[in-house]
Short mmCIF file of C-alpha atoms and ligand atoms in Angstrom, two decimals:
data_model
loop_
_atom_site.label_atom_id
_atom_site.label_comp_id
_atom_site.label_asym_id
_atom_site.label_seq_id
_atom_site.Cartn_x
_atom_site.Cartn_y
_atom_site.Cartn_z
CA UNK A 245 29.47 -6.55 16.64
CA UNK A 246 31.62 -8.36 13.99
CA UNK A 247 29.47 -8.71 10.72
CA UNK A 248 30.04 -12.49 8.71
CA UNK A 249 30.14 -11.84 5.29
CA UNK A 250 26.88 -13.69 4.20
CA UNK A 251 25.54 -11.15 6.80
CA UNK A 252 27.17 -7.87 4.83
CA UNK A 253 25.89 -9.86 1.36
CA UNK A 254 22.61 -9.72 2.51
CA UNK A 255 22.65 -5.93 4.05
CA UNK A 256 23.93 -5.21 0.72
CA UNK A 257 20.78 -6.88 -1.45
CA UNK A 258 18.72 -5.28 1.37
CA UNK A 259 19.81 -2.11 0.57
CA UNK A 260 19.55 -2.57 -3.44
CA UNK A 261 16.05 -3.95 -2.72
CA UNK A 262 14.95 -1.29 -0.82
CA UNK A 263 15.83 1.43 -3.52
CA UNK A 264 13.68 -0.62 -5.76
CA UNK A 265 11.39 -0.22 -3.17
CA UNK A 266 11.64 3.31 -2.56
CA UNK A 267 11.58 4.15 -5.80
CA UNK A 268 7.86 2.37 -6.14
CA UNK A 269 6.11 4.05 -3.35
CA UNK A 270 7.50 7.71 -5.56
CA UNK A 271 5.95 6.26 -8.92
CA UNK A 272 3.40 5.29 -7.18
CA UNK A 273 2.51 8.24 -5.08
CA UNK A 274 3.19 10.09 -8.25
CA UNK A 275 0.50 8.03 -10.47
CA UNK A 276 -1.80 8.03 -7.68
CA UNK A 277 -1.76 12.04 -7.75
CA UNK A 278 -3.74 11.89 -11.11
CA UNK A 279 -6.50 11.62 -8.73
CA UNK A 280 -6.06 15.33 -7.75
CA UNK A 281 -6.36 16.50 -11.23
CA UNK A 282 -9.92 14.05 -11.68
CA UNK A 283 -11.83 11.19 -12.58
CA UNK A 284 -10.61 11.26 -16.10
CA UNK A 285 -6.76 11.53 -15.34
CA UNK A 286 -6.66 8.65 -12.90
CA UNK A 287 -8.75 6.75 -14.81
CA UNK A 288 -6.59 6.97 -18.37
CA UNK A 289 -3.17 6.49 -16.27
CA UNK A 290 -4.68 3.11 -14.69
CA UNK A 291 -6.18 2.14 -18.46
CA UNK A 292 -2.50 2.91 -19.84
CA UNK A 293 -1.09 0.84 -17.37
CA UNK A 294 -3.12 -2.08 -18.01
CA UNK A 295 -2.73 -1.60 -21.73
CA UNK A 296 0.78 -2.74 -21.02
CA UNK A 297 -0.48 -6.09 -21.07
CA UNK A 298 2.58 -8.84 -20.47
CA UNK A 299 5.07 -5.97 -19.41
CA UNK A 300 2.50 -5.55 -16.02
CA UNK A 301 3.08 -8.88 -15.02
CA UNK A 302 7.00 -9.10 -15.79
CA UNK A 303 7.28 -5.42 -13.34
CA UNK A 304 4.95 -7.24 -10.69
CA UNK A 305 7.36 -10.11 -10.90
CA UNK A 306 10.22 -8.13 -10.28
CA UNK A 307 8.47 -6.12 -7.12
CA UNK A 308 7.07 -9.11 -6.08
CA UNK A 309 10.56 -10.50 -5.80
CA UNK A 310 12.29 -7.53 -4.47
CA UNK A 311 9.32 -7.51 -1.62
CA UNK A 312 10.14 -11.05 -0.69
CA UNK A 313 13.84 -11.29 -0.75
CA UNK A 314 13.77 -7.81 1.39
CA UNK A 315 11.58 -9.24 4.04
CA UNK A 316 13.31 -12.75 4.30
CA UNK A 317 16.93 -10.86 4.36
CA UNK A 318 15.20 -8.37 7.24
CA UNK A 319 13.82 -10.97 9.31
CA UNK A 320 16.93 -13.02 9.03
CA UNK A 321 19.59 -10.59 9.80
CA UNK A 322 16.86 -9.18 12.87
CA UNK A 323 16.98 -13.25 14.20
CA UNK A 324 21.25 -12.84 13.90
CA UNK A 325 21.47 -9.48 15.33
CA UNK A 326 19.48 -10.61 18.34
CA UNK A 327 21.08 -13.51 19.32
CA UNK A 328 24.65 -11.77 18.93
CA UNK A 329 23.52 -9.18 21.03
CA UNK A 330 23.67 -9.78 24.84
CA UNK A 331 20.70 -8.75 26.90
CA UNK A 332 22.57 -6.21 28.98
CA UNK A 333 23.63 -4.49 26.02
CA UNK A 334 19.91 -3.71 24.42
CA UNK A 335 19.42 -1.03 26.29
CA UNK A 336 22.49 0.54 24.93
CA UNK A 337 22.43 0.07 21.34
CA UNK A 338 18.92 1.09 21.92
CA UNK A 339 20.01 4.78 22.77
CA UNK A 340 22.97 4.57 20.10
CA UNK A 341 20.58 3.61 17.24
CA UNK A 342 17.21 5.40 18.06
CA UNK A 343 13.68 4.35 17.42
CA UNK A 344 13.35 4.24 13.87
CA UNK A 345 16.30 1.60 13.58
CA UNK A 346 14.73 -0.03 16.33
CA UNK A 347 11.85 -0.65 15.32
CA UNK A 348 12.54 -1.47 11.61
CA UNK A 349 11.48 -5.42 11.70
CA UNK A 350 8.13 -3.74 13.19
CA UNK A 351 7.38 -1.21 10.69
CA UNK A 352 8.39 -3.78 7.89
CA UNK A 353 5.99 -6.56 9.34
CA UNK A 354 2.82 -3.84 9.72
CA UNK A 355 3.79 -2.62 6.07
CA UNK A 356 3.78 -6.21 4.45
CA UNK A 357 0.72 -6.45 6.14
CA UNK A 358 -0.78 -2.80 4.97
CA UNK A 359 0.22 -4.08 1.22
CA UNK A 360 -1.93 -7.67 1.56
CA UNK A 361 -4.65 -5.84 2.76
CA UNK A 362 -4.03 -2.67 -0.22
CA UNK A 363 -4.06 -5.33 -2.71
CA UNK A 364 -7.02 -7.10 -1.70
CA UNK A 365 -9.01 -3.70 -1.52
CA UNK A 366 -7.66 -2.40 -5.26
CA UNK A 367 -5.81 -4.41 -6.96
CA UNK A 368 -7.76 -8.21 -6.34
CA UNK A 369 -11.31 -5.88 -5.35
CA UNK A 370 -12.53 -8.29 -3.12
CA UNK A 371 -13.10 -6.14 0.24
CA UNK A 372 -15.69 -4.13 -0.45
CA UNK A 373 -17.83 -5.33 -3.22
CA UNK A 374 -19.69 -2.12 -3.74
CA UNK A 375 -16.95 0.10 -4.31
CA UNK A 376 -16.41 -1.52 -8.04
CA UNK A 377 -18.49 -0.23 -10.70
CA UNK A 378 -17.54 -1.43 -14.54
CA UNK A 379 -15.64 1.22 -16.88
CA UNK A 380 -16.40 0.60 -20.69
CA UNK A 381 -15.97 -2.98 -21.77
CA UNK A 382 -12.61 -4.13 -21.80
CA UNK A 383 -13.27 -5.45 -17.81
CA UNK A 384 -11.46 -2.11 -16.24
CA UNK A 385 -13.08 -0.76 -12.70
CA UNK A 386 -13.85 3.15 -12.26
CA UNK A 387 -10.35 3.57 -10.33
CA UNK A 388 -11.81 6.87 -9.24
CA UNK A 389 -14.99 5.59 -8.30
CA UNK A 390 -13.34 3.11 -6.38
CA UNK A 391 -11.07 5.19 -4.53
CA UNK A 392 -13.19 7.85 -3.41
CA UNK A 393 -15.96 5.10 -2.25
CA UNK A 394 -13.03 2.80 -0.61
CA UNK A 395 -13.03 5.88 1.34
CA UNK A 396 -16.25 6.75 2.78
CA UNK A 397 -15.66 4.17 5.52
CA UNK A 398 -13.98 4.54 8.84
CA UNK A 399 -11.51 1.31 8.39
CA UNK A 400 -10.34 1.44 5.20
CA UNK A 401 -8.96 5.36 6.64
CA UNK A 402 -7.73 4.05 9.92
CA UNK A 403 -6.01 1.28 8.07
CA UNK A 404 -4.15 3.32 5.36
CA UNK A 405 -3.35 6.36 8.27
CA UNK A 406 -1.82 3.23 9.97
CA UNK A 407 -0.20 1.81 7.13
CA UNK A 408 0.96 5.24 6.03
CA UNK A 409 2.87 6.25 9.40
CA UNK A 410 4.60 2.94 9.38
CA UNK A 411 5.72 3.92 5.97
CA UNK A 412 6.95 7.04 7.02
CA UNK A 413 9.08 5.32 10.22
CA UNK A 414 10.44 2.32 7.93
CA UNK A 415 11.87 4.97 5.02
CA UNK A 416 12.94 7.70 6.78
CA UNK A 417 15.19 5.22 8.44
CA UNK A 418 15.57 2.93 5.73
CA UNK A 419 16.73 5.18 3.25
CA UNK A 420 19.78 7.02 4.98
CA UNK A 421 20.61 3.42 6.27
CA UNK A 422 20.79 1.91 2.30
CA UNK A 423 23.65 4.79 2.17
CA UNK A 424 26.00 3.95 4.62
CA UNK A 425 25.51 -0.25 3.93
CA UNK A 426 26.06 0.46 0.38
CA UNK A 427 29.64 2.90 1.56
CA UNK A 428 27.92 6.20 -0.20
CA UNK A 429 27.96 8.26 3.30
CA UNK A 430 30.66 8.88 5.81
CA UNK A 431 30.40 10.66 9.12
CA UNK A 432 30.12 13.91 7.52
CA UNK A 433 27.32 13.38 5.32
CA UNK A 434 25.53 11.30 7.60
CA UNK A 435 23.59 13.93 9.31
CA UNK A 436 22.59 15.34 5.88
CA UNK A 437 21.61 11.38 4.86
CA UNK A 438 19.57 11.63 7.87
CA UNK A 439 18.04 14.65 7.17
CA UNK A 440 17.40 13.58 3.53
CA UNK A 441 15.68 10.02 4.67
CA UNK A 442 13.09 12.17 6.76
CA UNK A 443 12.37 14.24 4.54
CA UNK A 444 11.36 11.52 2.04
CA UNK A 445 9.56 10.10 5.04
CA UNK A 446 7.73 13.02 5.26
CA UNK A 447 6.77 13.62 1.21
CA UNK A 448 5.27 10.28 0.92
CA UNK A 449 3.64 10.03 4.52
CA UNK A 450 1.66 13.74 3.42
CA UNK A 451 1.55 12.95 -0.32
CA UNK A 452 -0.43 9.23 0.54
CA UNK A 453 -2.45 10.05 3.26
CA UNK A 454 -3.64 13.60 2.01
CA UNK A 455 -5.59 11.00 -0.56
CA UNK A 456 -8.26 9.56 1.74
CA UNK A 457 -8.08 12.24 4.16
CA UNK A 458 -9.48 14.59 0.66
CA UNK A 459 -12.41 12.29 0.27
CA UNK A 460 -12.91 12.28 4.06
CA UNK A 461 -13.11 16.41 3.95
CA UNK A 462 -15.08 16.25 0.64
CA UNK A 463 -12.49 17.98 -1.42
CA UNK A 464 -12.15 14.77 -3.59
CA UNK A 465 -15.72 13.44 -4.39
CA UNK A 466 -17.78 11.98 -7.11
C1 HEM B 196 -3.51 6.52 -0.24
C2 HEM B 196 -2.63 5.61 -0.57
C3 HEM B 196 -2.73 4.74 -1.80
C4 HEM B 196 -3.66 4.75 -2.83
C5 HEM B 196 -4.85 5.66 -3.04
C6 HEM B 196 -3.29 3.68 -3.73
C7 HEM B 196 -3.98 3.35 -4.89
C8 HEM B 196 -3.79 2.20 -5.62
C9 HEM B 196 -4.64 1.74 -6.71
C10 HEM B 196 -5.86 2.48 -7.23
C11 HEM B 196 -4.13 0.56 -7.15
C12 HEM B 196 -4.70 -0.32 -8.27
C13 HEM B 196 -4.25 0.16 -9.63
C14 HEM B 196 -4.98 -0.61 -10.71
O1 HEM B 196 -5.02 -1.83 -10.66
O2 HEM B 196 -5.50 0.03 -11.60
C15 HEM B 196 -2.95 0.27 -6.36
C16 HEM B 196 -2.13 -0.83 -6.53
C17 HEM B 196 -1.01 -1.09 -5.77
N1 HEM B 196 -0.52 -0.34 -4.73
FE1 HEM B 196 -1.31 1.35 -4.02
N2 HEM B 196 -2.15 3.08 -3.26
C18 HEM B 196 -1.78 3.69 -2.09
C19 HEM B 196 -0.68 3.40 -1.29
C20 HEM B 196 0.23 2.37 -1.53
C21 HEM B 196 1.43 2.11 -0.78
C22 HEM B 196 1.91 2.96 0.39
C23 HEM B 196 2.03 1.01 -1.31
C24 HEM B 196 3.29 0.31 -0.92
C25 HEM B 196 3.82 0.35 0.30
C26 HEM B 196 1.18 0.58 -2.43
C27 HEM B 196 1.43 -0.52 -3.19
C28 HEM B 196 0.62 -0.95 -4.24
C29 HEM B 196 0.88 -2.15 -5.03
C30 HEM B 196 2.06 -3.12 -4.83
C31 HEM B 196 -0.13 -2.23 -5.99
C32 HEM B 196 -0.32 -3.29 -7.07
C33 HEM B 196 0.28 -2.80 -8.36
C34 HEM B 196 -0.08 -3.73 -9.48
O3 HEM B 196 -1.26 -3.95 -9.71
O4 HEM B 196 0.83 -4.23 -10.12
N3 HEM B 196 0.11 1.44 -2.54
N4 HEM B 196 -2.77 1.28 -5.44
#
């Protein structure tokens, strides 16, 4: 199929978006290990972050904006590809490009979706009201506390296991594909691309959900 160019501009910010992306599920993942170590260690990262006052809101900004323009460029470019694709052809392209690629505008819909509901359990703390409990007296929450309670319920698990596969299908496509939109693999390195995008599928998928399934098993506990 013959790409327009406002369609290769817009793979092209999708890919640029989605290494800003990427690269805040690893910080992430990599703050939220401080949980491993203890109370105290989660609990001074999240206090340091907050301490960074105006800078907090200018990087939500930014993430917030990357988030948006990714999903509008995603769902448009889905809308193009489907109407410039004949019917008798999906079944084709289907085999060519596998189910990860497929299924890309699915995995990014369920993942917008995982993040509303993420923030409204701990960043906004609305969900479950008894899972916040007061840190000294500058208004921060018990981050541990409120992990390893937002835990003890069935949902909140089922919804981040969820959330957490989808993850793992959307980036271990989505990263080898950023490559080859933004020229950095050929044919030869494609397989290794490939190889490379699963395996960061696979670090964050175990990294995130080994967190609630700890407190489920009782090896992370207050
Ligand atoms: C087990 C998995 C996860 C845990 C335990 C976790 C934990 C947390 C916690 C504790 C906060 C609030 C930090 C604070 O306000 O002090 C937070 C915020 C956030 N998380 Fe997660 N997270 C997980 C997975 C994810 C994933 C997979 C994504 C993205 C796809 C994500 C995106 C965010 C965002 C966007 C925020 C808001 C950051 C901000 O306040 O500026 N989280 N997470």
């Amino acid at each position: 199929m013959q790409l327009t160019q406002s369609s290769v501009g817009r793979k092209i910010i999708m890919a640029v978006t989605g290494i800003v992306l990427v690269a805040f599920v690893c910080v992430h993942l990599l703050g939220n290990s401080s949980v491993f170590v203890g109370a105290n260690a989660i609990n001074a990262y999240a206090e340091k972050l907050h301490s960074l006052g105006p800078f907090v809101w200018v990087f939500r900004l930014v993430m917030l904006a990357a988030f948006a323009i990714h999903i509008i460029f995603g769902i448009q470019l889905t809308l193009e590809n489907r109407a410039a694709t004949p019917e008798r052809n999906v079944q084709i392209k289907r085999l060519k490009t596998g189910f990860g690629a497929e299924t890309m505008i699915v995995s990014g819909l369920v993942l917008l979706a995982f993040v509303i509901y993420h923030l409204l359990h701990f960043t906004v703390r609305v969900t479950n009201p008894d899972i916040y409990v007061p840190l000294g007296d500058q208004g921060m929450v018990d981050v541990y506390v409120m992990v390893v309670k937002g835990f003890k319920s069935a949902l909140p698990v089922i919804l981040y296991l969820v959330g957490m596969s989808f993850l793992f299908l959307h980036v271990s496509h989505g990263f080898q594909s950023l490559f080859q939109t933004l020229g950095l693999s050929n044919d030869k390195s494609l397989p290794v691309m490939e190889t490379v995008s699963k395996l960061v599928g696979v670090v964050l998928l175990v990294g995130y959900i080994s967190i609630p399934l700890l407190v489920v098993f009782g090896l992370i506990k207050i």
